[in-house]
PDB file of C-alpha atoms in Angstrom:
ATOM      1  CA  UNK P   1      39.840  -7.815 -91.748  1.00 49.00           C
ATOM      2  CA  UNK P   2      37.952  -8.530 -88.540  1.00 57.00           C
ATOM      3  CA  UNK P   3      35.829 -11.123 -90.317  1.00 66.00           C
ATOM      4  CA  UNK P   4      38.985 -12.816 -91.667  1.00 71.00           C
ATOM      5  CA  UNK P   5      40.404 -12.962 -88.163  1.00 68.00           C
ATOM      6  CA  UNK P   6      37.214 -14.481 -86.803  1.00 69.00           C
ATOM      7  CA  UNK P   7      37.101 -17.043 -89.601  1.00 72.00           C
ATOM      8  CA  UNK P   8      40.712 -18.025 -88.915  1.00 73.00           C
ATOM      9  CA  UNK P   9      39.823 -18.547 -85.275  1.00 68.00           C
ATOM     10  CA  UNK P  10      36.779 -20.620 -86.235  1.00 71.00           C
ATOM     11  CA  UNK P  11      38.894 -22.749 -88.588  1.00 73.00           C
ATOM     12  CA  UNK P  12      41.405 -23.388 -85.842  1.00 68.00           C
ATOM     13  CA  UNK P  13      38.735 -24.375 -83.345  1.00 68.00           C
ATOM     14  CA  UNK P  14      37.146 -26.737 -85.858  1.00 67.00           C
ATOM     15  CA  UNK P  15      40.505 -28.355 -86.527  1.00 66.00           C
ATOM     16  CA  UNK P  16      40.726 -29.397 -82.881  1.00 60.00           C
ATOM     17  CA  UNK P  17      37.894 -31.863 -83.506  1.00 57.00           C
ATOM     18  CA  UNK P  18      39.787 -33.715 -86.232  1.00 58.00           C
ATOM     19  CA  UNK P  19      41.891 -36.838 -85.689  1.00 53.00           C
ATOM     20  CA  UNK P  20      45.033 -34.797 -86.302  1.00 53.00           C
ATOM     21  CA  UNK P  21      44.610 -33.048 -82.968  1.00 54.00           C
ATOM     22  CA  UNK P  22      43.348 -36.039 -81.007  1.00 53.00           C
ATOM     23  CA  UNK P  23      44.649 -35.707 -77.469  1.00 53.00           C
ATOM     24  CA  UNK P  24      45.621 -32.057 -77.894  1.00 56.00           C
ATOM     25  CA  UNK P  25      46.189 -30.222 -74.642  1.00 58.00           C
ATOM     26  CA  UNK P  26      43.840 -27.472 -73.583  1.00 62.00           C
ATOM     27  CA  UNK P  27      45.751 -24.191 -73.454  1.00 64.00           C
ATOM     28  CA  UNK P  28      44.670 -21.074 -71.597  1.00 67.00           C
ATOM     29  CA  UNK P  29      45.372 -17.853 -73.512  1.00 65.00           C
ATOM     30  CA  UNK P  30      45.175 -14.546 -71.684  1.00 71.00           C
ATOM     31  CA  UNK P  31      44.089 -12.084 -74.374  1.00 70.00           C
ATOM     32  CA  UNK P  32      42.050  -8.908 -74.454  1.00 74.00           C
ATOM     33  CA  UNK P  33      41.864  -8.674 -78.244  1.00 75.00           C
ATOM     34  CA  UNK P  34      40.908 -11.186 -80.902  1.00 77.00           C
ATOM     35  CA  UNK P  35      43.988 -10.394 -83.020  1.00 78.00           C
ATOM     36  CA  UNK P  36      46.241 -11.046 -80.042  1.00 78.00           C
ATOM     37  CA  UNK P  37      44.463 -14.334 -79.400  1.00 76.00           C
ATOM     38  CA  UNK P  38      44.894 -15.387 -83.022  1.00 77.00           C
ATOM     39  CA  UNK P  39      48.597 -14.517 -82.903  1.00 77.00           C
ATOM     40  CA  UNK P  40      49.096 -16.723 -79.858  1.00 74.00           C
ATOM     41  CA  UNK P  41      47.121 -19.523 -81.457  1.00 72.00           C
ATOM     42  CA  UNK P  42      49.344 -19.288 -84.541  1.00 73.00           C
ATOM     43  CA  UNK P  43      52.435 -19.653 -82.371  1.00 70.00           C
ATOM     44  CA  UNK P  44      50.813 -22.613 -80.645  1.00 69.00           C
ATOM     45  CA  UNK P  45      50.117 -24.246 -84.007  1.00 66.00           C
ATOM     46  CA  UNK P  46      53.797 -23.946 -84.875  1.00 66.00           C
ATOM     47  CA  UNK P  47      54.620 -25.714 -81.615  1.00 67.00           C
ATOM     48  CA  UNK P  48      51.747 -28.184 -81.726  1.00 65.00           C
ATOM     49  CA  UNK P  49      54.125 -31.124 -81.457  1.00 66.00           C
ATOM     50  CA  UNK P  50      54.504 -30.214 -77.784  1.00 68.00           C
ATOM     51  CA  UNK P  51      50.997 -31.521 -77.231  1.00 67.00           C
ATOM     52  CA  UNK P  52      52.208 -35.069 -76.673  1.00 68.00           C
ATOM     53  CA  UNK P  53      53.986 -33.915 -73.508  1.00 69.00           C
ATOM     54  CA  UNK P  54      50.922 -32.251 -72.039  1.00 66.00           C
ATOM     55  CA  UNK P  55      48.159 -34.644 -72.994  1.00 59.00           C
ATOM     56  CA  UNK P  56      45.464 -34.399 -70.366  1.00 53.00           C
ATOM     57  CA  UNK P  57      46.970 -31.327 -68.685  1.00 57.00           C
ATOM     58  CA  UNK P  58      46.030 -27.662 -68.673  1.00 59.00           C
ATOM     59  CA  UNK P  59      49.023 -25.572 -69.678  1.00 64.00           C
ATOM     60  CA  UNK P  60      49.416 -21.807 -69.553  1.00 65.00           C
ATOM     61  CA  UNK P  61      50.628 -20.354 -72.825  1.00 64.00           C
ATOM     62  CA  UNK P  62      53.575 -18.610 -71.175  1.00 66.00           C
ATOM     63  CA  UNK P  63      54.840 -21.972 -69.914  1.00 68.00           C
ATOM     64  CA  UNK P  64      55.494 -23.220 -73.445  1.00 65.00           C
ATOM     65  CA  UNK P  65      58.317 -20.764 -74.091  1.00 64.00           C
ATOM     66  CA  UNK P  66      59.898 -21.319 -70.680  1.00 68.00           C
ATOM     67  CA  UNK P  67      60.614 -25.017 -71.168  1.00 68.00           C
ATOM     68  CA  UNK P  68      64.276 -25.929 -71.001  1.00 66.00           C
ATOM     69  CA  UNK P  69      65.672 -27.188 -74.321  1.00 68.00           C
ATOM     70  CA  UNK P  70      62.437 -26.103 -76.029  1.00 73.00           C
ATOM     71  CA  UNK P  71      64.004 -26.306 -79.519  1.00 77.00           C
ATOM     72  CA  UNK P  72      65.317 -29.812 -78.915  1.00 82.00           C
ATOM     73  CA  UNK P  73      62.028 -30.836 -77.341  1.00 81.00           C
ATOM     74  CA  UNK P  74      60.107 -29.611 -80.402  1.00 80.00           C
ATOM     75  CA  UNK P  75      62.441 -31.583 -82.684  1.00 84.00           C
ATOM     76  CA  UNK P  76      62.113 -34.680 -80.501  1.00 87.00           C
ATOM     77  CA  UNK P  77      58.352 -34.416 -80.497  1.00 85.00           C
ATOM     78  CA  UNK P  78      58.165 -33.874 -84.260  1.00 83.00           C
ATOM     79  CA  UNK P  79      60.142 -37.065 -84.867  1.00 87.00           C
ATOM     80  CA  UNK P  80      58.095 -38.998 -82.328  1.00 88.00           C
ATOM     81  CA  UNK P  81      54.897 -38.038 -84.135  1.00 84.00           C
ATOM     82  CA  UNK P  82      56.433 -38.781 -87.535  1.00 85.00           C
ATOM     83  CA  UNK P  83      57.549 -42.175 -86.244  1.00 87.00           C
ATOM     84  CA  UNK P  84      53.975 -42.970 -85.266  1.00 84.00           C
ATOM     85  CA  UNK P  85      52.598 -41.864 -88.622  1.00 83.00           C
ATOM     86  CA  UNK P  86      55.267 -43.840 -90.497  1.00 84.00           C
ATOM     87  CA  UNK P  87      54.390 -46.925 -88.468  1.00 84.00           C
ATOM     88  CA  UNK P  88      50.673 -46.639 -89.161  1.00 81.00           C
ATOM     89  CA  UNK P  89      51.039 -46.049 -92.935  1.00 81.00           C
ATOM     90  CA  UNK P  90      53.850 -48.614 -93.374  1.00 80.00           C
ATOM     91  CA  UNK P  91      56.425 -46.030 -94.459  1.00 82.00           C
ATOM     92  CA  UNK P  92      59.620 -48.024 -93.880  1.00 80.00           C
ATOM     93  CA  UNK P  93      62.031 -45.222 -94.741  1.00 80.00           C
ATOM     94  CA  UNK P  94      60.252 -42.692 -92.558  1.00 83.00           C
ATOM     95  CA  UNK P  95      60.036 -45.141 -89.679  1.00 85.00           C
ATOM     96  CA  UNK P  96      63.759 -45.922 -89.813  1.00 83.00           C
ATOM     97  CA  UNK P  97      64.888 -42.286 -90.136  1.00 85.00           C
ATOM     98  CA  UNK P  98      62.708 -41.059 -87.276  1.00 88.00           C
ATOM     99  CA  UNK P  99      63.671 -44.001 -85.109  1.00 88.00           C
ATOM    100  CA  UNK P 100      67.359 -43.247 -85.646  1.00 87.00           C
ATOM    101  CA  UNK P 101      66.839 -39.594 -84.717  1.00 90.00           C
ATOM    102  CA  UNK P 102      65.033 -40.535 -81.527  1.00 90.00           C
ATOM    103  CA  UNK P 103      67.789 -42.951 -80.540  1.00 88.00           C
ATOM    104  CA  UNK P 104      70.302 -40.116 -80.925  1.00 89.00           C
ATOM    105  CA  UNK P 105      68.276 -37.985 -78.498  1.00 88.00           C
ATOM    106  CA  UNK P 106      68.306 -40.551 -75.718  1.00 87.00           C
ATOM    107  CA  UNK P 107      70.071 -38.255 -73.246  1.00 88.00           C
ATOM    108  CA  UNK P 108      67.465 -35.533 -73.800  1.00 87.00           C
ATOM    109  CA  UNK P 109      64.652 -37.987 -73.207  1.00 88.00           C
ATOM    110  CA  UNK P 110      66.285 -39.333 -70.059  1.00 87.00           C
ATOM    111  CA  UNK P 111      66.332 -35.779 -68.680  1.00 86.00           C
ATOM    112  CA  UNK P 112      62.540 -35.439 -68.995  1.00 84.00           C
ATOM    113  CA  UNK P 113      60.514 -35.439 -65.761  1.00 81.00           C
ATOM    114  CA  UNK P 114      58.631 -38.674 -65.124  1.00 81.00           C
ATOM    115  CA  UNK P 115      55.269 -37.125 -65.987  1.00 78.00           C
ATOM    116  CA  UNK P 116      56.574 -35.981 -69.378  1.00 81.00           C
ATOM    117  CA  UNK P 117      57.880 -39.463 -70.135  1.00 83.00           C
ATOM    118  CA  UNK P 118      54.554 -40.892 -69.076  1.00 80.00           C
ATOM    119  CA  UNK P 119      52.773 -38.486 -71.430  1.00 80.00           C
ATOM    120  CA  UNK P 120      54.993 -39.679 -74.282  1.00 83.00           C
ATOM    121  CA  UNK P 121      54.156 -43.281 -73.461  1.00 82.00           C
ATOM    122  CA  UNK P 122      50.441 -42.558 -73.278  1.00 79.00           C
ATOM    123  CA  UNK P 123      50.595 -40.583 -76.521  1.00 80.00           C
ATOM    124  CA  UNK P 124      52.323 -43.454 -78.358  1.00 81.00           C
ATOM    125  CA  UNK P 125      50.044 -46.210 -77.093  1.00 79.00           C
ATOM    126  CA  UNK P 126      46.891 -44.202 -77.784  1.00 76.00           C
ATOM    127  CA  UNK P 127      48.013 -43.245 -81.276  1.00 75.00           C
ATOM    128  CA  UNK P 128      48.721 -46.796 -82.446  1.00 74.00           C
ATOM    129  CA  UNK P 129      45.809 -48.322 -80.543  1.00 72.00           C
ATOM    130  CA  UNK P 130      47.716 -50.301 -77.915  1.00 69.00           C
ATOM    131  CA  UNK P 131      46.682 -50.963 -74.354  1.00 64.00           C
ATOM    132  CA  UNK P 132      50.251 -51.662 -73.231  1.00 60.00           C
ATOM    133  CA  UNK P 133      51.194 -50.939 -69.659  1.00 62.00           C
ATOM    134  CA  UNK P 134      54.709 -50.163 -68.566  1.00 58.00           C
ATOM    135  CA  UNK P 135      56.465 -48.361 -65.777  1.00 53.00           C
ATOM    136  CA  UNK P 136      59.787 -48.225 -67.606  1.00 59.00           C
ATOM    137  CA  UNK P 137      60.150 -44.852 -69.332  1.00 68.00           C
ATOM    138  CA  UNK P 138      63.861 -44.539 -68.595  1.00 77.00           C
ATOM    139  CA  UNK P 139      65.202 -44.427 -72.148  1.00 84.00           C
ATOM    140  CA  UNK P 140      64.201 -44.275 -75.801  1.00 86.00           C
ATOM    141  CA  UNK P 141      64.667 -48.010 -76.322  1.00 83.00           C
ATOM    142  CA  UNK P 142      62.024 -48.631 -73.689  1.00 82.00           C
ATOM    143  CA  UNK P 143      59.626 -46.289 -75.472  1.00 82.00           C
ATOM    144  CA  UNK P 144      60.268 -47.632 -78.973  1.00 83.00           C
ATOM    145  CA  UNK P 145      59.981 -51.241 -77.786  1.00 79.00           C
ATOM    146  CA  UNK P 146      56.259 -50.509 -77.282  1.00 79.00           C
ATOM    147  CA  UNK P 147      55.763 -50.997 -81.025  1.00 81.00           C
ATOM    148  CA  UNK P 148      54.673 -54.553 -81.932  1.00 78.00           C
ATOM    149  CA  UNK P 149      57.867 -56.312 -83.024  1.00 74.00           C
ATOM    150  CA  UNK P 150      56.482 -58.034 -86.089  1.00 71.00           C
ATOM    151  CA  UNK P 151      55.503 -54.813 -87.831  1.00 76.00           C
ATOM    152  CA  UNK P 152      58.375 -52.618 -86.667  1.00 77.00           C
ATOM    153  CA  UNK P 153      60.883 -55.337 -87.608  1.00 76.00           C
ATOM    154  CA  UNK P 154      59.340 -55.586 -91.062  1.00 76.00           C
ATOM    155  CA  UNK P 155      59.508 -51.805 -91.474  1.00 75.00           C
ATOM    156  CA  UNK P 156      63.174 -51.831 -90.465  1.00 77.00           C
ATOM    157  CA  UNK P 157      64.019 -54.693 -92.833  1.00 80.00           C
ATOM    158  CA  UNK P 158      62.060 -53.147 -95.715  1.00 81.00           C
ATOM    159  CA  UNK P 159      63.992 -49.924 -95.241  1.00 82.00           C
ATOM    160  CA  UNK P 160      67.254 -51.879 -95.138  1.00 83.00           C
ATOM    161  CA  UNK P 161      66.444 -53.436 -98.517  1.00 88.00           C
ATOM    162  CA  UNK P 162      65.594 -50.020 -99.977  1.00 88.00           C
ATOM    163  CA  UNK P 163      68.918 -48.621 -98.779  1.00 87.00           C
ATOM    164  CA  UNK P 164      70.790 -51.633-100.174  1.00 90.00           C
ATOM    165  CA  UNK P 165      69.119 -51.226-103.572  1.00 93.00           C
ATOM    166  CA  UNK P 166      69.910 -47.526-103.567  1.00 91.00           C
ATOM    167  CA  UNK P 167      73.548 -48.275-102.778  1.00 92.00           C
ATOM    168  CA  UNK P 168      73.700 -50.821-105.619  1.00 93.00           C
ATOM    169  CA  UNK P 169      72.281 -48.285-108.088  1.00 92.00           C
ATOM    170  CA  UNK P 170      75.146 -45.911-107.271  1.00 92.00           C
ATOM    171  CA  UNK P 171      77.988 -48.446-106.958  1.00 92.00           C
ATOM    172  CA  UNK P 172      77.110 -51.217-109.431  1.00 91.00           C
ATOM    173  CA  UNK P 173      80.623 -51.113-110.944  1.00 91.00           C
ATOM    174  CA  UNK P 174      82.304 -51.742-107.576  1.00 92.00           C
ATOM    175  CA  UNK P 175      82.710 -54.734-105.272  1.00 90.00           C
ATOM    176  CA  UNK P 176      79.181 -55.716-104.243  1.00 91.00           C
ATOM    177  CA  UNK P 177      79.855 -59.017-102.517  1.00 91.00           C
ATOM    178  CA  UNK P 178      77.632 -59.977 -99.590  1.00 89.00           C
ATOM    179  CA  UNK P 179      80.648 -59.655 -97.303  1.00 89.00           C
ATOM    180  CA  UNK P 180      81.344 -56.097 -98.466  1.00 90.00           C
ATOM    181  CA  UNK P 181      77.755 -54.886 -98.145  1.00 88.00           C
ATOM    182  CA  UNK P 182      77.441 -56.691 -94.826  1.00 83.00           C
ATOM    183  CA  UNK P 183      80.277 -54.531 -93.506  1.00 83.00           C
ATOM    184  CA  UNK P 184      78.792 -51.362 -95.011  1.00 85.00           C
ATOM    185  CA  UNK P 185      75.350 -51.968 -93.469  1.00 79.00           C
ATOM    186  CA  UNK P 186      76.700 -53.578 -90.298  1.00 74.00           C
ATOM    187  CA  UNK P 187      74.910 -56.930 -90.661  1.00 76.00           C
ATOM    188  CA  UNK P 188      76.181 -60.495 -90.973  1.00 78.00           C
ATOM    189  CA  UNK P 189      76.439 -62.021 -94.475  1.00 82.00           C
ATOM    190  CA  UNK P 190      74.026 -64.809 -93.508  1.00 82.00           C
ATOM    191  CA  UNK P 191      71.368 -62.386 -92.258  1.00 79.00           C
ATOM    192  CA  UNK P 192      71.979 -60.151 -95.291  1.00 83.00           C
ATOM    193  CA  UNK P 193      71.345 -63.044 -97.678  1.00 87.00           C
ATOM    194  CA  UNK P 194      68.303 -64.280 -95.752  1.00 85.00           C
ATOM    195  CA  UNK P 195      66.527 -60.939 -95.361  1.00 83.00           C
ATOM    196  CA  UNK P 196      67.184 -59.903 -98.982  1.00 89.00           C
ATOM    197  CA  UNK P 197      65.622 -63.103-100.309  1.00 89.00           C
ATOM    198  CA  UNK P 198      62.662 -62.860 -97.920  1.00 85.00           C
ATOM    199  CA  UNK P 199      61.841 -59.252 -98.828  1.00 85.00           C
ATOM    200  CA  UNK P 200      62.499 -59.378-102.602  1.00 89.00           C
ATOM    201  CA  UNK P 201      61.804 -63.004-103.529  1.00 91.00           C
ATOM    202  CA  UNK P 202      65.154 -62.973-105.355  1.00 92.00           C
ATOM    203  CA  UNK P 203      68.580 -64.212-104.365  1.00 93.00           C
ATOM    204  CA  UNK P 204      71.023 -61.362-103.853  1.00 93.00           C
ATOM    205  CA  UNK P 205      73.531 -62.701-106.403  1.00 93.00           C
ATOM    206  CA  UNK P 206      70.748 -62.968-109.020  1.00 95.00           C
ATOM    207  CA  UNK P 207      69.601 -59.404-108.304  1.00 95.00           C
ATOM    208  CA  UNK P 208      73.136 -58.041-108.779  1.00 95.00           C
ATOM    209  CA  UNK P 209      73.659 -60.056-111.963  1.00 95.00           C
ATOM    210  CA  UNK P 210      70.384 -58.958-113.550  1.00 95.00           C
ATOM    211  CA  UNK P 211      70.937 -55.332-112.524  1.00 95.00           C
ATOM    212  CA  UNK P 212      74.381 -55.225-114.115  1.00 95.00           C
ATOM    213  CA  UNK P 213      73.254 -56.989-117.287  1.00 95.00           C
ATOM    214  CA  UNK P 214      70.391 -54.496-117.667  1.00 95.00           C
ATOM    215  CA  UNK P 215      72.936 -51.661-117.480  1.00 94.00           C
ATOM    216  CA  UNK P 216      75.117 -53.456-120.036  1.00 93.00           C
ATOM    217  CA  UNK P 217      72.182 -53.793-122.435  1.00 93.00           C
ATOM    218  CA  UNK P 218      71.480 -50.072-122.192  1.00 93.00           C
ATOM    219  CA  UNK P 219      75.132 -49.273-122.894  1.00 92.00           C
ATOM    220  CA  UNK P 220      75.256 -51.623-125.900  1.00 90.00           C
ATOM    221  CA  UNK P 221      72.124 -50.038-127.345  1.00 90.00           C
ATOM    222  CA  UNK P 222      73.029 -46.418-126.700  1.00 87.00           C
ATOM    223  CA  UNK P 223      76.756 -46.303-127.479  1.00 85.00           C
ATOM    224  CA  UNK P 224      77.956 -48.346-130.433  1.00 81.00           C
ATOM    225  CA  UNK P 225      81.509 -47.043-129.974  1.00 87.00           C
ATOM    226  CA  UNK P 226      82.020 -48.926-126.718  1.00 88.00           C
ATOM    227  CA  UNK P 227      83.926 -52.201-126.917  1.00 91.00           C
ATOM    228  CA  UNK P 228      82.689 -55.296-125.113  1.00 93.00           C
ATOM    229  CA  UNK P 229      85.604 -54.978-122.692  1.00 92.00           C
ATOM    230  CA  UNK P 230      84.709 -51.365-121.902  1.00 93.00           C
ATOM    231  CA  UNK P 231      81.116 -52.344-121.172  1.00 93.00           C
ATOM    232  CA  UNK P 232      82.348 -55.203-119.003  1.00 93.00           C
ATOM    233  CA  UNK P 233      84.647 -52.911-117.011  1.00 92.00           C
ATOM    234  CA  UNK P 234      81.998 -50.217-116.578  1.00 93.00           C
ATOM    235  CA  UNK P 235      79.555 -52.527-114.808  1.00 93.00           C
ATOM    236  CA  UNK P 236      82.025 -54.177-112.460  1.00 91.00           C
ATOM    237  CA  UNK P 237      83.085 -57.280-114.416  1.00 91.00           C
ATOM    238  CA  UNK P 238      86.851 -57.335-114.435  1.00 85.00           C
ATOM    239  CA  UNK P 239      86.916 -60.496-116.550  1.00 90.00           C
ATOM    240  CA  UNK P 240      85.474 -59.889-120.006  1.00 92.00           C
ATOM    241  CA  UNK P 241      85.209 -63.613-120.530  1.00 93.00           C
ATOM    242  CA  UNK P 242      83.065 -63.987-117.408  1.00 94.00           C
ATOM    243  CA  UNK P 243      80.902 -61.033-118.507  1.00 93.00           C
ATOM    244  CA  UNK P 244      80.297 -62.545-121.957  1.00 93.00           C
ATOM    245  CA  UNK P 245      79.370 -65.889-120.414  1.00 94.00           C
ATOM    246  CA  UNK P 246      76.998 -64.277-117.907  1.00 94.00           C
ATOM    247  CA  UNK P 247      75.420 -61.994-120.535  1.00 93.00           C
ATOM    248  CA  UNK P 248      74.632 -64.974-122.790  1.00 93.00           C
ATOM    249  CA  UNK P 249      73.198 -66.940-119.856  1.00 94.00           C
ATOM    250  CA  UNK P 250      70.848 -64.083-118.913  1.00 94.00           C
ATOM    251  CA  UNK P 251      69.840 -62.811-122.371  1.00 93.00           C
ATOM    252  CA  UNK P 252      70.396 -65.802-124.625  1.00 93.00           C
ATOM    253  CA  UNK P 253      72.731 -63.770-126.847  1.00 91.00           C
ATOM    254  CA  UNK P 254      76.388 -62.841-126.865  1.00 94.00           C
ATOM    255  CA  UNK P 255      77.068 -59.143-126.178  1.00 92.00           C
ATOM    256  CA  UNK P 256      78.381 -58.738-129.738  1.00 91.00           C
ATOM    257  CA  UNK P 257      75.212 -60.308-131.159  1.00 91.00           C
ATOM    258  CA  UNK P 258      73.003 -58.109-128.970  1.00 90.00           C
ATOM    259  CA  UNK P 259      74.966 -55.018-130.016  1.00 88.00           C
ATOM    260  CA  UNK P 260      74.655 -55.873-133.721  1.00 87.00           C
ATOM    261  CA  UNK P 261      70.952 -56.608-133.434  1.00 87.00           C
ATOM    262  CA  UNK P 262      70.301 -53.252-131.733  1.00 83.00           C
ATOM    263  CA  UNK P 263      72.649 -51.121-133.814  1.00 75.00           C
TER     264      UNK P 263
END
């Protein structure tokens, strides 16, 4: 058992030399026994996100548990680190979700002492390899604006497109006009149309049309009992005549011909 404890301690110490723990704070543990030391180290590992606030500082172990709003601070720090990782690996969804969380915690961040805000700033710039200098750590927007706009904007827009596509997959039989989705996602119709075409290479109206026709083809193949009107209604075409015309334009066949061929 003693050997296992020692090995666990060795593993932890070795992990401090990996990139994962770059910039980790040095922590003083007051322990008389190895098992007690390992227990404290385990607790520290579970709170390792706090390291971004103490980068470059020596911190007594007992100070960690005495921080005000320690639970909220841990959550904030977790999302800050995840935001950085998402940015580096081009994870648009992760970047957007963590960014939104951090924006919601603006009041918590504003309550941080100046040195803690400065540690956050230093942690962010070091992690993503920036040499930015700023004295404005007043709010989250100031911190997030550190990220180079070209990449962070692309991550945000990529995530927007993913969320739009996900919405379409769940509501393809409803009103999916640019105006309607613009209201849902709080963006102007012109920007909606522009960003969708830029990120997908396809016009939004063409994407919707092809998506609905693909669903119609699956229905015609899988359920011979469905009438053409029922298929039309189920994918959001409230004019069967318009559906038939669109189906023929996309597939080269009338729905009835396609159904017969695949019966």
